[in-house]
Coordinates of C-alpha atoms in Angstrom, one line a residue:
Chain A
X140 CA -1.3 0.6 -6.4
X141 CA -3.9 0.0 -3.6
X142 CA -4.8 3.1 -1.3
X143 CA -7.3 3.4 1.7
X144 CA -8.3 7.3 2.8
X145 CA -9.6 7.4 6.0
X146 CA -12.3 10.5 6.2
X147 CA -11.3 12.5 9.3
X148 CA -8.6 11.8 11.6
X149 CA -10.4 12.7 14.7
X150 CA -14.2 12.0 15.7
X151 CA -15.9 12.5 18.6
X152 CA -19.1 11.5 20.1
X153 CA -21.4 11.8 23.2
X154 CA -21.6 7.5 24.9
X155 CA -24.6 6.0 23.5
X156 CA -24.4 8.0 20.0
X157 CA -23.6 6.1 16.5
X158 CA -19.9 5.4 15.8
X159 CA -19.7 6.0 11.9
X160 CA -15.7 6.0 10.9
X161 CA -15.2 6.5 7.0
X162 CA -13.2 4.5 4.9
X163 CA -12.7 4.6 0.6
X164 CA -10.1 2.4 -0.8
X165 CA -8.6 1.8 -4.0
X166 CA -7.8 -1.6 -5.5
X167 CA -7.2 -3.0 -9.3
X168 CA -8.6 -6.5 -8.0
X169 CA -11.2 -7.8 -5.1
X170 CA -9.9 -6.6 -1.9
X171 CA -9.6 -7.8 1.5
X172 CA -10.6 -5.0 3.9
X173 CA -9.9 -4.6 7.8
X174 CA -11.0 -2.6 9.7
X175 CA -8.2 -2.5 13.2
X176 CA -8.8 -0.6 16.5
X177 CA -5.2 0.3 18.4
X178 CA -5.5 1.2 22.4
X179 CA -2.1 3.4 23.4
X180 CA 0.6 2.0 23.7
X181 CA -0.4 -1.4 21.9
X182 CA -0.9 -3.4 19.1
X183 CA -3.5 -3.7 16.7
X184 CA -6.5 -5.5 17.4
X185 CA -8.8 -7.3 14.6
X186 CA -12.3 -5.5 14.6
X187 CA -13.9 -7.4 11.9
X188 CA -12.4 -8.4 8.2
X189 CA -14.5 -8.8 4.6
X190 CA -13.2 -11.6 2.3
X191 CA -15.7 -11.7 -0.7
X192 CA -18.2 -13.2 1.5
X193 CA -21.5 -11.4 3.3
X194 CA -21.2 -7.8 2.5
X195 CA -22.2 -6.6 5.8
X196 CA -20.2 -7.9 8.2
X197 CA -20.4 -8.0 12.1
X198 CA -17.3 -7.8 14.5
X199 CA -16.1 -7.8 18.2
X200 CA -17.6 -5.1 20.8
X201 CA -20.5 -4.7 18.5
X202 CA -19.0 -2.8 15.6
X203 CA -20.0 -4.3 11.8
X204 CA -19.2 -2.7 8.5
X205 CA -20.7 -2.7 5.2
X206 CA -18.3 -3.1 2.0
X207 CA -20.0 -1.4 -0.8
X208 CA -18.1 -1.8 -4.3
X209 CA -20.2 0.6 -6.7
X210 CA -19.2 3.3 -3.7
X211 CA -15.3 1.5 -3.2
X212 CA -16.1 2.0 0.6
X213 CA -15.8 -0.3 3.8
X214 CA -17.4 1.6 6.4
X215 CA -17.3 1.0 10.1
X216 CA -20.3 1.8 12.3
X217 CA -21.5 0.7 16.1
X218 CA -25.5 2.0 16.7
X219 CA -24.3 2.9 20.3
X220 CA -20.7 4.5 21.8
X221 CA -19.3 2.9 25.2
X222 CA -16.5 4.3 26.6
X223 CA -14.1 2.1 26.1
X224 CA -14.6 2.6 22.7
X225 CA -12.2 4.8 22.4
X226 CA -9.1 4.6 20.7
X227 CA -7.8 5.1 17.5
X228 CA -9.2 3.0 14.3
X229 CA -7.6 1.8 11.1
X230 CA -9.0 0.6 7.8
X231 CA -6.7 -2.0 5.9
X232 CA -6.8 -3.2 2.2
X233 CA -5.1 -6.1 1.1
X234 CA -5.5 -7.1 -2.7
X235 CA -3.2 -9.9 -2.4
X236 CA -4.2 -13.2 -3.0
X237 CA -3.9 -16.2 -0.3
X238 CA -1.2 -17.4 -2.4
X239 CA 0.8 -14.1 -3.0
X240 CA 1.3 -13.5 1.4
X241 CA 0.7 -10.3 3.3
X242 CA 0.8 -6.8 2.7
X243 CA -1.4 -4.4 4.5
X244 CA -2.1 -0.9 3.3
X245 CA -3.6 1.0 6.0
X246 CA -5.6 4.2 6.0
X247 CA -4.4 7.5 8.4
X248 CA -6.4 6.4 11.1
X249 CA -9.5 8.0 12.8
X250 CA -9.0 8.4 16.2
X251 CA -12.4 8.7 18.2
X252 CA -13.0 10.7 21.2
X253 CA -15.9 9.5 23.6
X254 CA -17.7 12.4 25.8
X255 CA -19.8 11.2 28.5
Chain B
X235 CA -2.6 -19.9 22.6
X236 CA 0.1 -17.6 23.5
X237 CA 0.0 -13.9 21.6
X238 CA 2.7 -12.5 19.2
X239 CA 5.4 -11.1 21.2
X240 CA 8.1 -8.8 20.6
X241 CA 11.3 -7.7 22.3
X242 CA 12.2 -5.5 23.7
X243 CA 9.5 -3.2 24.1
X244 CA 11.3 0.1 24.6
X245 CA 14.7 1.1 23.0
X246 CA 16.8 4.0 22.5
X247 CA 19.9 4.2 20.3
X248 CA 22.0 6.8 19.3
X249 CA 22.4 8.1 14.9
X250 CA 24.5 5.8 13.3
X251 CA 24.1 2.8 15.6
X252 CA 22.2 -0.6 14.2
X253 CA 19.4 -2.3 15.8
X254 CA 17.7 -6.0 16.1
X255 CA 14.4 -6.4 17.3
X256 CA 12.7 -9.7 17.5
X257 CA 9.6 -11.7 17.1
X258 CA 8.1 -15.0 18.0
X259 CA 4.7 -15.1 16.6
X260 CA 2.0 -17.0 17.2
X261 CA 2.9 -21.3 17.3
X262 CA 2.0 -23.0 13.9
X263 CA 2.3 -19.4 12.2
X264 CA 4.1 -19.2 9.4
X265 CA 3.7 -15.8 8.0
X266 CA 5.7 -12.6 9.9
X267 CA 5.2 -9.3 8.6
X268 CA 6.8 -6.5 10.2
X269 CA 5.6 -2.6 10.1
X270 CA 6.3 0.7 11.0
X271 CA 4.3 3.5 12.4
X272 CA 4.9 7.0 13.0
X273 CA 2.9 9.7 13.9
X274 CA 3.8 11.3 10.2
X275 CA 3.7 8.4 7.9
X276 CA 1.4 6.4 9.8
X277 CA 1.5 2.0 9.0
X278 CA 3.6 1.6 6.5
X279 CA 4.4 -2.2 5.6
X280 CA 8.2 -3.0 5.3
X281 CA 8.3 -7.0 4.5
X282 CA 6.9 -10.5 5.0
X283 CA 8.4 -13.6 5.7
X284 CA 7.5 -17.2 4.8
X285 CA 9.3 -20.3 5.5
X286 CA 12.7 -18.5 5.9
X287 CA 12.5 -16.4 2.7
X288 CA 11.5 -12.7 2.0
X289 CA 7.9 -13.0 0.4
X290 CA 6.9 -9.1 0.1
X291 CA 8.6 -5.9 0.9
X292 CA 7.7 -2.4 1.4
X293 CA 9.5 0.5 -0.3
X294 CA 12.0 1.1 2.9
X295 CA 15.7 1.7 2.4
X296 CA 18.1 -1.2 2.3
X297 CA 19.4 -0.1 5.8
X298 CA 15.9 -2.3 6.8
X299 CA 16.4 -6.0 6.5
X300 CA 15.1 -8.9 8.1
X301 CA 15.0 -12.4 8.6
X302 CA 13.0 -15.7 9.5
X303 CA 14.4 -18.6 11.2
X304 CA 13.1 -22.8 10.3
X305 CA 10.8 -22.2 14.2
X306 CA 9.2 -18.4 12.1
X307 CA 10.7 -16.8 14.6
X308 CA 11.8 -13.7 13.1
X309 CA 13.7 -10.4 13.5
X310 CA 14.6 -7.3 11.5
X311 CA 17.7 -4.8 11.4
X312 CA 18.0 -1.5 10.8
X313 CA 21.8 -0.4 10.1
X314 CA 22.9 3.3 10.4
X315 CA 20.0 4.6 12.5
X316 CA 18.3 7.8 11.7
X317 CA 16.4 10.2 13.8
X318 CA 13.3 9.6 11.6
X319 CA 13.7 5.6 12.5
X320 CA 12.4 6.5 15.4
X321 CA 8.9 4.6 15.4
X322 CA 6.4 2.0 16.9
X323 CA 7.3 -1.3 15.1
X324 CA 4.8 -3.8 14.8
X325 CA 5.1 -7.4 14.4
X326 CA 2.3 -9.9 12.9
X327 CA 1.8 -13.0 12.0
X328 CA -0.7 -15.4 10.1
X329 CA -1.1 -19.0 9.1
X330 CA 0.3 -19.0 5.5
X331 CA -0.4 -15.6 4.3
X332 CA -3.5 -14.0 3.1
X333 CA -5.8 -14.1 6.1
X334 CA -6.2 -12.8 8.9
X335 CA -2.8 -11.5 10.4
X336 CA -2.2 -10.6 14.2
X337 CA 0.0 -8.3 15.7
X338 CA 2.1 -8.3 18.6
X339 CA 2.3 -5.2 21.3
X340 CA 5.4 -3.4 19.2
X341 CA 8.4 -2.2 20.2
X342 CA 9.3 1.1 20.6
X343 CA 12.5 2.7 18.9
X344 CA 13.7 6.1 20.0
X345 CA 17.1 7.6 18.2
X346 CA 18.9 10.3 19.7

């Protein structure tokens, strides 16, 4: 069975510091691997997504993550905090193929704290 | 293009009482997923839908059931409430299945 483990549930940095928000996953096949930022009291949001392709991928708002196999890790960084950054932010596996549908396994969460 | 959208947003039931909530995703999407999230579980997928039939499901009681209509438009049931139903539940949709999925704003369930 799949699993994502999100390092740290709570992170918190000064605006204009690196965002660096963990995430190790498990999967008997090639993932796909989200990475999903939720505001309060809504939905999820799409940061950014790997799908076999680049291994470094870029997102919205400046974020980009790097998908490392030898290390099973996706994680998610941006080189410099805004406000409005903050929120709480989800890392998703997916081993299922196109054909095979959806189902998400999301990691805990990380939820990040901006100090100005 | 218009957003997934769920309704209601807000709801409160009572312990033994059943509940529908519903979900029009976005037009030319085939795929609905529905999760829930609490605070102690976290995202926890209950089931897809595809073209009217039940593709994937989640390890959730039977009390959780759902079901997609010939437009996607989709809704799920949970029978007998429980105070730990009470949860955010998210809505999303994609294409075929596979990709990218979206999610709609979720509706919140409180049981008394």
């Amino acid at each position: 069975a799949q699993s994502v483990t999100q390092l740290g549930s709570h992170v918190s940095v000064s605006e204009g510091a690196l965002v660096l928000l963990r995430c190790n996953y498990s999967s008997s096949v090639p993932p796909y691997l989200f990475w999903y930022v939720q505001y309060p009291n809504q939905g999820l949001q799409l940061l950014l997504k790997y799908t076999s392709a680049a291994t470094l991928v870029k997102g919205i708002n400046g974020f980009e993550a790097e998908f490392k196999k030898s290390e099973t890790s996706f994680h998610l960084t941006k080189p410099s905090a805004h406000m409005s950054d903050a929120a709480e932010y989800f890392c998703a596996v997916s081993d299922l193929g196109r054909a095979a549908g959806n189902k998400l396994t999301f990691g805990g969460g990380t939820r990040v704290l901006v100090k100005p | 293009k218009a957003g997934v959208t769920q309704t209601p947003r807000y709801l409160i039931k009572t312990r033994g009482q059943q509940v529908t909530l519903s979900c029009s995703p976005i037009s030319g999407h085939r795929s609905v997923s529905w999760y829930q999230q609490t605070p102690g579980q976290g995202l926890q997928f209950l089931f897809e839908y595809f073209s009217e039939t039940q593709r994937n499901k989640g390890n959730f009681p039977g009390r959780f059931s759902g079901r997609q209509f010939s437009n996607s438009r989709s809704e799920m049931n949970v029978s007998t409430l429980e105070l730990g139903d009470s949860a955010l539940y998210l809505c999303a949709s994609s294409l075929q299945g596979g990709e990218t999925q979206y999610f709609g704003p979720g509706t919140r369930l409180l049981v008394l």
